[in-house]
Amino acid sequence: MPNMRMTKLPAREQDPNVRNKNFFEVSQGYDEEMAIDEAKRCLNCKHKPCVAGCPVNVRIPEFIQLVTEGKFMEAYDVIRSTNALPAVCGRVCPQETQCEEKCVRGIKGEPVAIGRLERFVADYAMAHGAKSAIPQPDNGKKVAIVGGGPAGLTCAGDLRKLGYEVTIYEALHTPGGVLVYGIPEFRLPKQLVRDEIKTLQDIGVKIETNMVIGRTITMDELFEEEHYDAVFIGSGAGLPRFQKIPGENLNGVYSANEFLTRINLMKAYTFPETDTPIQVGKNVAVVGGGNVAMDAARSAKRLGAENVYIIYRRSEAEMPARVEEVHHAKEEGIIFKMLTNPTEILGDETGHVNGMTCVEMELGEPDASGRRRPVVKPGSEHPVDVNTVVIAIGNSPNPLIKNTTPGLETQKWGGIIVNEESGKTSREHVYAGGDTVTGAATVILAMGAGKTAAKAIHEELSQNL
Amino acid sequence: MNKIVTRRTLHETVTLMEVEAPYIARKAKAGQFIILRIDEEGERIPLTIAGTDQEKGTVTIIFQKVGATTQRLDCLNENDFLLDFVGPLGTPSEIDEWKGKKVAVIGGGLGVAIAYPQAKALHEAGADVDIIVGFRNASLFILVDELEVACNNLYVVTDDGSNGNKGFTTTALQEQINAGVKYDCVIAIGPMAMMRAVCNMTKPLGIPTVVSMNPIMIDGTGMCGGCRVTVGGETKFACVDGPDFDGHLVDWDEAISRSRMYKKEEQLSTEKHSCNLMDVELQTKRGGN
């Protein structure tokens, strides 16, 4: 008999007032007993709506059934067969708009906690020495992957399993992309990302760090000199956007990318033990309403800021951040200033931020995004006392590859143009996927795109095997 | 991992290293830079490429011991390895445009290390190059022999006159202009105060002036935006839009203020890394050179 409890079993969590002072993971997930209990809520529906809601089509009811039987290693194999990074996805996927949104249990009550179960299974298997799948014998074809983030890692894993010689070229000193420079330790421990990447290296995926495609090697050279048969571009949306308001270049104003990279990739939270510094004032304003804004705000709090504000021009209902992240941020004491927009950042005589001018907004008619357009309330100008400002209003695709690759067509805003079914670009044998195509989106959508491209690359290259 | 194949002390605070990096050596052009990280705890710092040797597959960097990282870098010896070394980054300098034109390349202090490859490239491309370099005193000279063969006229000045030629680079430039030399372009590389002074001088004269910015950055590929420079009222990223910019359009007050952002932290970090014990150890290791 399924467990008919209406609600998800909550995961174990660090107390908000303890965790907002440390960088350890917020959620401690389920133990075995909890996982089995929650798994029993799954009705094992024949039509499997949850699977259709997953960008990489994890066979969800199948793995959950194995969890109810305590067969955690087998459950892991089921997940791994379609998902290269289960421990990551179990933590950072927006399940509430994907698999869990489609769950039949969610019609009356809460859906099955699919994300928490995926995370449990992945953590269990990695702690108990899960074996990586054995790839097919080498087929003599070579594929280069540009960028070691979620899209590239997924594409690499899938192609390697099919017997391709796969090399990932990563511009930074560590592979992982946004998983290592963007998402904080307290949401996604970096050791876990390293472990997931190691499972790919164990099956023979090669990773070359410190290689900037377009600079160190160009796209043309990958084909002509390195003799690759195909290239997948998963270089992400790495160019931070600013608001273009006065004062944005004052000291103490960071892009969210810089703020989070200093903390996550360069471990600035252990300065001066590590050499990269960061400045976090008493009052910190984070401008933006996405997951990145939540990550920046919660990091600032952990680095000792007394007051951390999320400043967002629409209302909470329009915020793109996950409900869970907003909830966690509020629990940790982040102050939400909604319907507020900065118009100027003010500085002292040394060129450092010492204040901000904001206006209040009201919501008008829906705009192109379908969300109600925020308009300025006349006469609502007011000062906000801040010493550090983090701009988290999004990123554009990095133009480096576009600028150095003849024949690669892009949208006006910079995104690489692809055929959605295959990820094929305007250049022969070149595929692309993830944020570099869509603009900033989610880890799992990038993984889905990496998967799609891997399939299409295999279709193209296996024709003349 | 990249091996240090040569290490040469140019003077007390300035060191030259040739680092094994065949891909970068093959690609690097004048004006581009690399980013390095010494070890797991290290920060990423940008250094302009001072030269390459394609046959040996090496890239030359020249740095001054100014902070924690450069101090630690200076502690490394030949055959030691750097954990990370990535490049060539940035947009190469305009060289061909100045073919057959009269160009003054101005270098100040450590900036001479960067001015040198630019002057050399211009000279080889057929520009008529004058080099003007300035140092605080004659004991701080670097690359003077190399500069000699990379130009038509070399002018070396010192702040204290210890080489018998007292003055700033701006004074020397003014002298040439007063003597009737017509420059089509001035390229100024060095401390920001010097680059600003050169720009202030050339602007009213209408001589196009290119400067090479070296701001704080992390990734060097456009991702962090830490290297923002306001040029002609627009925000530019030095790592991808630069590092060369039209010096007459740079917002110098902002650039100077941004370069000082981490002064306090830098001091803390430098103190941590510069214990006396370390110095003694090094002296012994290097046989006291």
PDB file of C-alpha atoms in Angstrom, chain A residues 49-271:
ATOM      1  CA  PRO A  49       3.853  12.167 -16.119  1.00  0.00           C
ATOM      2  CA  CYS A  50       6.915  12.993 -13.993  1.00  0.00           C
ATOM      3  CA  VAL A  51       9.323  11.525 -16.567  1.00  0.00           C
ATOM      4  CA  ALA A  52       7.950  13.828 -19.256  1.00  0.00           C
ATOM      5  CA  GLY A  53       8.591  16.757 -16.912  1.00  0.00           C
ATOM      6  CA  CYS A  54      12.299  15.932 -16.666  1.00  0.00           C
ATOM      7  CA  PRO A  55      14.606  17.489 -19.279  1.00  0.00           C
ATOM      8  CA  VAL A  56      16.855  14.387 -19.177  1.00  0.00           C
ATOM      9  CA  ASN A  57      13.952  11.918 -18.736  1.00  0.00           C
ATOM     10  CA  VAL A  58      15.098  10.190 -15.575  1.00  0.00           C
ATOM     11  CA  ARG A  59      12.987   7.014 -15.161  1.00  0.00           C
ATOM     12  CA  ILE A  60      11.548   8.365 -11.935  1.00  0.00           C
ATOM     13  CA  PRO A  61       8.919   5.776 -10.841  1.00  0.00           C
ATOM     14  CA  GLU A  62      11.379   2.986 -11.590  1.00  0.00           C
ATOM     15  CA  PHE A  63      14.122   4.362  -9.350  1.00  0.00           C
ATOM     16  CA  ILE A  64      11.632   5.272  -6.622  1.00  0.00           C
ATOM     17  CA  GLN A  65      10.269   1.714  -6.562  1.00  0.00           C
ATOM     18  CA  LEU A  66      13.818   0.448  -6.049  1.00  0.00           C
ATOM     19  CA  VAL A  67      14.180   2.900  -3.148  1.00  0.00           C
ATOM     20  CA  THR A  68      11.067   1.472  -1.467  1.00  0.00           C
ATOM     21  CA  GLU A  69      12.758  -1.921  -1.647  1.00  0.00           C
ATOM     22  CA  GLY A  70      15.979  -0.542  -0.162  1.00  0.00           C
ATOM     23  CA  LYS A  71      17.828  -1.246  -3.447  1.00  0.00           C
ATOM     24  CA  PHE A  72      19.638   2.083  -3.475  1.00  0.00           C
ATOM     25  CA  MET A  73      22.568   1.074  -5.686  1.00  0.00           C
ATOM     26  CA  GLU A  74      20.202  -0.262  -8.327  1.00  0.00           C
ATOM     27  CA  ALA A  75      18.155   2.938  -8.062  1.00  0.00           C
ATOM     28  CA  TYR A  76      21.358   4.892  -8.731  1.00  0.00           C
ATOM     29  CA  ASP A  77      22.083   2.900 -11.877  1.00  0.00           C
ATOM     30  CA  VAL A  78      18.605   3.750 -13.175  1.00  0.00           C
ATOM     31  CA  ILE A  79      19.161   7.473 -12.570  1.00  0.00           C
ATOM     32  CA  ARG A  80      22.710   7.442 -13.927  1.00  0.00           C
ATOM     33  CA  SER A  81      21.610   5.784 -17.150  1.00  0.00           C
ATOM     34  CA  THR A  82      20.066   9.098 -18.266  1.00  0.00           C
ATOM     35  CA  ASN A  83      21.508  11.676 -15.856  1.00  0.00           C
ATOM     36  CA  ALA A  84      25.258  12.345 -15.686  1.00  0.00           C
ATOM     37  CA  LEU A  85      25.059  14.458 -12.508  1.00  0.00           C
ATOM     38  CA  PRO A  86      22.382  13.084 -10.137  1.00  0.00           C
ATOM     39  CA  ALA A  87      23.841  14.456  -6.890  1.00  0.00           C
ATOM     40  CA  VAL A  88      23.874  17.911  -8.483  1.00  0.00           C
ATOM     41  CA  CYS A  89      20.365  17.695  -9.943  1.00  0.00           C
ATOM     42  CA  GLY A  90      18.909  16.381  -6.690  1.00  0.00           C
ATOM     43  CA  ARG A  91      20.051  19.642  -5.130  1.00  0.00           C
ATOM     44  CA  VAL A  92      19.683  22.408  -7.688  1.00  0.00           C
ATOM     45  CA  CYS A  93      16.933  21.371 -10.143  1.00  0.00           C
ATOM     46  CA  PRO A  94      13.711  23.374  -9.922  1.00  0.00           C
ATOM     47  CA  GLN A  95      11.688  20.192  -9.404  1.00  0.00           C
ATOM     48  CA  GLU A  96       8.583  22.217  -8.553  1.00  0.00           C
ATOM     49  CA  THR A  97       8.281  23.349 -12.181  1.00  0.00           C
ATOM     50  CA  GLN A  98       9.446  20.039 -13.699  1.00  0.00           C
ATOM     51  CA  CYS A  99       8.978  16.452 -12.500  1.00  0.00           C
ATOM     52  CA  GLU A 100       7.211  17.328  -9.254  1.00  0.00           C
ATOM     53  CA  GLU A 101       4.837  19.731 -10.978  1.00  0.00           C
ATOM     54  CA  LYS A 102       3.535  16.787 -13.023  1.00  0.00           C
ATOM     55  CA  CYS A 103       3.264  14.380 -10.064  1.00  0.00           C
ATOM     56  CA  VAL A 104      -0.259  13.014  -9.566  1.00  0.00           C
ATOM     57  CA  ARG A 105       0.130  13.257  -5.792  1.00  0.00           C
ATOM     58  CA  GLY A 106       0.437  16.998  -6.218  1.00  0.00           C
ATOM     59  CA  ILE A 107      -3.173  17.344  -7.359  1.00  0.00           C
ATOM     60  CA  LYS A 108      -4.375  16.850  -3.801  1.00  0.00           C
ATOM     61  CA  GLY A 109      -1.559  17.673  -1.440  1.00  0.00           C
ATOM     62  CA  GLU A 110       2.169  17.811  -2.097  1.00  0.00           C
ATOM     63  CA  PRO A 111       3.928  15.881  -4.855  1.00  0.00           C
ATOM     64  CA  VAL A 112       6.420  13.140  -4.061  1.00  0.00           C
ATOM     65  CA  ALA A 113       9.767  14.701  -3.073  1.00  0.00           C
ATOM     66  CA  ILE A 114      11.489  13.429  -6.207  1.00  0.00           C
ATOM     67  CA  GLY A 115      14.445  15.831  -5.881  1.00  0.00           C
ATOM     68  CA  ARG A 116      15.176  14.810  -2.303  1.00  0.00           C
ATOM     69  CA  LEU A 117      14.972  11.141  -3.270  1.00  0.00           C
ATOM     70  CA  GLU A 118      17.324  11.629  -6.220  1.00  0.00           C
ATOM     71  CA  ARG A 119      19.770  13.393  -3.951  1.00  0.00           C
ATOM     72  CA  PHE A 120      19.547  10.646  -1.331  1.00  0.00           C
ATOM     73  CA  VAL A 121      20.189   7.909  -3.888  1.00  0.00           C
ATOM     74  CA  ALA A 122      23.148   9.752  -5.439  1.00  0.00           C
ATOM     75  CA  ASP A 123      24.751  10.512  -2.066  1.00  0.00           C
ATOM     76  CA  TYR A 124      24.202   6.953  -0.887  1.00  0.00           C
ATOM     77  CA  ALA A 125      25.697   5.437  -4.025  1.00  0.00           C
ATOM     78  CA  MET A 126      28.703   7.751  -4.052  1.00  0.00           C
ATOM     79  CA  ALA A 127      29.388   6.976  -0.392  1.00  0.00           C
ATOM     80  CA  HIS A 128      29.109   3.250  -1.094  1.00  0.00           C
ATOM     81  CA  GLY A 129      31.442   3.105  -4.073  1.00  0.00           C
ATOM     82  CA  ALA A 130      29.146   3.244  -7.057  1.00  0.00           C
ATOM     83  CA  LYS A 131      30.788   1.889 -10.196  1.00  0.00           C
ATOM     84  CA  SER A 132      30.718   3.962 -13.342  1.00  0.00           C
ATOM     85  CA  ALA A 133      29.164   2.457 -16.430  1.00  0.00           C
ATOM     86  CA  ILE A 134      31.671   0.792 -18.738  1.00  0.00           C
ATOM     87  CA  PRO A 135      31.858   2.687 -22.024  1.00  0.00           C
ATOM     88  CA  GLN A 136      31.606   0.942 -25.363  1.00  0.00           C
ATOM     89  CA  PRO A 137      34.903   0.224 -27.132  1.00  0.00           C
ATOM     90  CA  ASP A 138      36.573   3.234 -28.787  1.00  0.00           C
ATOM     91  CA  ASN A 139      35.021   3.941 -32.161  1.00  0.00           C
ATOM     92  CA  GLY A 140      37.911   6.039 -33.452  1.00  0.00           C
ATOM     93  CA  LYS A 141      35.994   9.337 -33.588  1.00  0.00           C
ATOM     94  CA  LYS A 142      36.950  12.446 -31.620  1.00  0.00           C
ATOM     95  CA  VAL A 143      34.651  15.085 -30.155  1.00  0.00           C
ATOM     96  CA  ALA A 144      35.747  18.329 -28.471  1.00  0.00           C
ATOM     97  CA  ILE A 145      33.549  19.930 -25.835  1.00  0.00           C
ATOM     98  CA  VAL A 146      33.937  23.665 -25.250  1.00  0.00           C
ATOM     99  CA  GLY A 147      33.187  24.436 -21.608  1.00  0.00           C
ATOM    100  CA  GLY A 148      33.090  22.125 -18.611  1.00  0.00           C
ATOM    101  CA  GLY A 149      29.721  23.195 -17.190  1.00  0.00           C
ATOM    102  CA  PRO A 150      26.494  21.190 -16.949  1.00  0.00           C
ATOM    103  CA  ALA A 151      25.838  21.120 -20.731  1.00  0.00           C
ATOM    104  CA  GLY A 152      29.378  20.108 -21.636  1.00  0.00           C
ATOM    105  CA  LEU A 153      29.736  17.502 -18.885  1.00  0.00           C
ATOM    106  CA  THR A 154      26.468  15.839 -19.904  1.00  0.00           C
ATOM    107  CA  CYS A 155      27.304  15.838 -23.595  1.00  0.00           C
ATOM    108  CA  ALA A 156      30.781  14.483 -22.814  1.00  0.00           C
ATOM    109  CA  GLY A 157      29.475  11.682 -20.612  1.00  0.00           C
ATOM    110  CA  ASP A 158      26.882  10.522 -23.124  1.00  0.00           C
ATOM    111  CA  LEU A 159      29.340  10.513 -26.046  1.00  0.00           C
ATOM    112  CA  ARG A 160      32.070   8.786 -24.078  1.00  0.00           C
ATOM    113  CA  LYS A 161      29.653   5.983 -23.144  1.00  0.00           C
ATOM    114  CA  LEU A 162      29.056   5.481 -26.874  1.00  0.00           C
ATOM    115  CA  GLY A 163      32.776   4.992 -27.482  1.00  0.00           C
ATOM    116  CA  TYR A 164      33.854   8.474 -28.636  1.00  0.00           C
ATOM    117  CA  GLU A 165      37.174   9.979 -27.601  1.00  0.00           C
ATOM    118  CA  VAL A 166      35.979  13.069 -25.742  1.00  0.00           C
ATOM    119  CA  THR A 167      37.994  16.055 -24.509  1.00  0.00           C
ATOM    120  CA  ILE A 168      36.495  18.932 -22.534  1.00  0.00           C
ATOM    121  CA  TYR A 169      38.257  22.310 -22.912  1.00  0.00           C
ATOM    122  CA  GLU A 170      37.654  24.451 -19.829  1.00  0.00           C
ATOM    123  CA  ALA A 171      38.701  28.117 -19.647  1.00  0.00           C
ATOM    124  CA  LEU A 172      38.968  28.245 -15.852  1.00  0.00           C
ATOM    125  CA  HIS A 173      41.358  26.227 -13.715  1.00  0.00           C
ATOM    126  CA  THR A 174      38.607  23.893 -12.522  1.00  0.00           C
ATOM    127  CA  PRO A 175      35.862  22.177 -14.514  1.00  0.00           C
ATOM    128  CA  GLY A 176      32.230  22.469 -13.438  1.00  0.00           C
ATOM    129  CA  GLY A 177      31.232  25.880 -14.777  1.00  0.00           C
ATOM    130  CA  VAL A 178      28.458  27.497 -12.772  1.00  0.00           C
ATOM    131  CA  LEU A 179      28.490  24.483 -10.428  1.00  0.00           C
ATOM    132  CA  VAL A 180      31.884  25.587  -9.108  1.00  0.00           C
ATOM    133  CA  TYR A 181      31.995  29.350  -9.607  1.00  0.00           C
ATOM    134  CA  GLY A 182      28.337  30.237  -9.195  1.00  0.00           C
ATOM    135  CA  ILE A 183      26.369  28.005  -6.867  1.00  0.00           C
ATOM    136  CA  PRO A 184      27.602  28.354  -3.274  1.00  0.00           C
ATOM    137  CA  GLU A 185      29.051  25.603  -1.125  1.00  0.00           C
ATOM    138  CA  PHE A 186      26.064  25.727   1.250  1.00  0.00           C
ATOM    139  CA  ARG A 187      23.748  24.697  -1.564  1.00  0.00           C
ATOM    140  CA  LEU A 188      26.070  22.446  -3.545  1.00  0.00           C
ATOM    141  CA  PRO A 189      29.258  21.212  -1.843  1.00  0.00           C
ATOM    142  CA  LYS A 190      32.196  21.447  -4.235  1.00  0.00           C
ATOM    143  CA  GLN A 191      33.584  18.070  -3.183  1.00  0.00           C
ATOM    144  CA  LEU A 192      30.433  16.546  -4.580  1.00  0.00           C
ATOM    145  CA  VAL A 193      30.889  18.316  -7.915  1.00  0.00           C
ATOM    146  CA  ARG A 194      34.461  17.019  -8.035  1.00  0.00           C
ATOM    147  CA  ASP A 195      33.200  13.499  -7.295  1.00  0.00           C
ATOM    148  CA  GLU A 196      30.590  13.698 -10.062  1.00  0.00           C
ATOM    149  CA  ILE A 197      33.203  14.941 -12.527  1.00  0.00           C
ATOM    150  CA  LYS A 198      35.562  12.184 -11.436  1.00  0.00           C
ATOM    151  CA  THR A 199      32.968   9.566 -12.386  1.00  0.00           C
ATOM    152  CA  LEU A 200      33.153  11.008 -15.916  1.00  0.00           C
ATOM    153  CA  GLN A 201      36.947  11.001 -15.916  1.00  0.00           C
ATOM    154  CA  ASP A 202      36.873   7.396 -14.680  1.00  0.00           C
ATOM    155  CA  ILE A 203      35.113   6.349 -17.879  1.00  0.00           C
ATOM    156  CA  GLY A 204      37.715   8.170 -19.954  1.00  0.00           C
ATOM    157  CA  VAL A 205      36.450  11.718 -20.497  1.00  0.00           C
ATOM    158  CA  LYS A 206      39.542  13.918 -20.787  1.00  0.00           C
ATOM    159  CA  ILE A 207      39.511  17.422 -19.303  1.00  0.00           C
ATOM    160  CA  GLU A 208      41.951  20.146 -20.342  1.00  0.00           C
ATOM    161  CA  THR A 209      41.725  23.148 -17.983  1.00  0.00           C
ATOM    162  CA  ASN A 210      43.084  26.652 -18.693  1.00  0.00           C
ATOM    163  CA  MET A 211      42.135  26.351 -22.360  1.00  0.00           C
ATOM    164  CA  VAL A 212      40.185  29.286 -23.742  1.00  0.00           C
ATOM    165  CA  ILE A 213      38.668  28.296 -27.054  1.00  0.00           C
ATOM    166  CA  GLY A 214      38.909  31.283 -29.357  1.00  0.00           C
ATOM    167  CA  ARG A 215      42.183  32.329 -27.738  1.00  0.00           C
ATOM    168  CA  THR A 216      44.396  29.374 -26.787  1.00  0.00           C
ATOM    169  CA  ILE A 217      43.006  27.320 -29.678  1.00  0.00           C
ATOM    170  CA  THR A 218      40.417  28.466 -32.199  1.00  0.00           C
ATOM    171  CA  MET A 219      37.449  26.518 -33.472  1.00  0.00           C
ATOM    172  CA  ASP A 220      39.094  26.154 -36.874  1.00  0.00           C
ATOM    173  CA  GLU A 221      42.221  24.703 -35.265  1.00  0.00           C
ATOM    174  CA  LEU A 222      40.166  22.152 -33.341  1.00  0.00           C
ATOM    175  CA  PHE A 223      39.151  20.689 -36.697  1.00  0.00           C
ATOM    176  CA  GLU A 224      42.245  21.339 -38.808  1.00  0.00           C
ATOM    177  CA  GLU A 225      45.047  20.709 -36.340  1.00  0.00           C
ATOM    178  CA  GLU A 226      43.533  18.660 -33.539  1.00  0.00           C
ATOM    179  CA  HIS A 227      41.423  16.637 -35.995  1.00  0.00           C
ATOM    180  CA  TYR A 228      38.141  16.557 -34.134  1.00  0.00           C
ATOM    181  CA  ASP A 229      35.143  15.127 -35.971  1.00  0.00           C
ATOM    182  CA  ALA A 230      32.648  17.332 -34.128  1.00  0.00           C
ATOM    183  CA  VAL A 231      32.578  20.114 -31.526  1.00  0.00           C
ATOM    184  CA  PHE A 232      29.951  20.901 -28.911  1.00  0.00           C
ATOM    185  CA  ILE A 233      29.863  24.462 -27.535  1.00  0.00           C
ATOM    186  CA  GLY A 234      28.568  24.755 -23.993  1.00  0.00           C
ATOM    187  CA  SER A 235      30.354  27.931 -23.017  1.00  0.00           C
ATOM    188  CA  GLY A 236      27.527  29.346 -20.928  1.00  0.00           C
ATOM    189  CA  ALA A 237      26.219  32.842 -20.372  1.00  0.00           C
ATOM    190  CA  GLY A 238      29.265  34.363 -18.854  1.00  0.00           C
ATOM    191  CA  LEU A 239      29.019  38.087 -19.503  1.00  0.00           C
ATOM    192  CA  PRO A 240      27.471  39.969 -16.566  1.00  0.00           C
ATOM    193  CA  ARG A 241      24.881  42.642 -17.285  1.00  0.00           C
ATOM    194  CA  PHE A 242      24.815  45.918 -15.405  1.00  0.00           C
ATOM    195  CA  GLN A 243      21.969  48.387 -14.957  1.00  0.00           C
ATOM    196  CA  LYS A 244      23.823  51.279 -16.583  1.00  0.00           C
ATOM    197  CA  ILE A 245      23.036  53.633 -13.711  1.00  0.00           C
ATOM    198  CA  PRO A 246      25.476  56.186 -12.250  1.00  0.00           C
ATOM    199  CA  GLY A 247      27.911  54.798  -9.685  1.00  0.00           C
ATOM    200  CA  GLU A 248      28.035  51.214 -10.901  1.00  0.00           C
ATOM    201  CA  ASN A 249      31.822  51.281 -11.202  1.00  0.00           C
ATOM    202  CA  LEU A 250      32.404  52.480  -7.645  1.00  0.00           C
ATOM    203  CA  ASN A 251      34.490  50.264  -5.408  1.00  0.00           C
ATOM    204  CA  GLY A 252      32.220  47.908  -3.512  1.00  0.00           C
ATOM    205  CA  VAL A 253      29.934  47.268  -6.497  1.00  0.00           C
ATOM    206  CA  TYR A 254      30.220  43.703  -7.756  1.00  0.00           C
ATOM    207  CA  SER A 255      28.579  41.744 -10.510  1.00  0.00           C
ATOM    208  CA  ALA A 256      27.033  38.633  -8.976  1.00  0.00           C
ATOM    209  CA  ASN A 257      29.484  36.636 -11.100  1.00  0.00           C
ATOM    210  CA  GLU A 258      32.470  38.335  -9.531  1.00  0.00           C
ATOM    211  CA  PHE A 259      31.041  38.255  -6.017  1.00  0.00           C
ATOM    212  CA  LEU A 260      30.194  34.549  -6.207  1.00  0.00           C
ATOM    213  CA  THR A 261      33.372  33.577  -8.091  1.00  0.00           C
ATOM    214  CA  ARG A 262      35.533  35.196  -5.444  1.00  0.00           C
ATOM    215  CA  ILE A 263      33.645  33.270  -2.775  1.00  0.00           C
ATOM    216  CA  ASN A 264      33.063  29.900  -4.429  1.00  0.00           C
ATOM    217  CA  LEU A 265      35.884  29.327  -6.884  1.00  0.00           C
ATOM    218  CA  MET A 266      38.557  31.382  -5.129  1.00  0.00           C
ATOM    219  CA  LYS A 267      37.400  30.643  -1.542  1.00  0.00           C
ATOM    220  CA  ALA A 268      37.529  34.290  -0.471  1.00  0.00           C
ATOM    221  CA  TYR A 269      35.597  33.323   2.666  1.00  0.00           C
ATOM    222  CA  THR A 270      38.828  31.857   4.040  1.00  0.00           C
ATOM    223  CA  PHE A 271      40.938  34.983   3.256  1.00  0.00           C
TER     224      PHE A 271
END
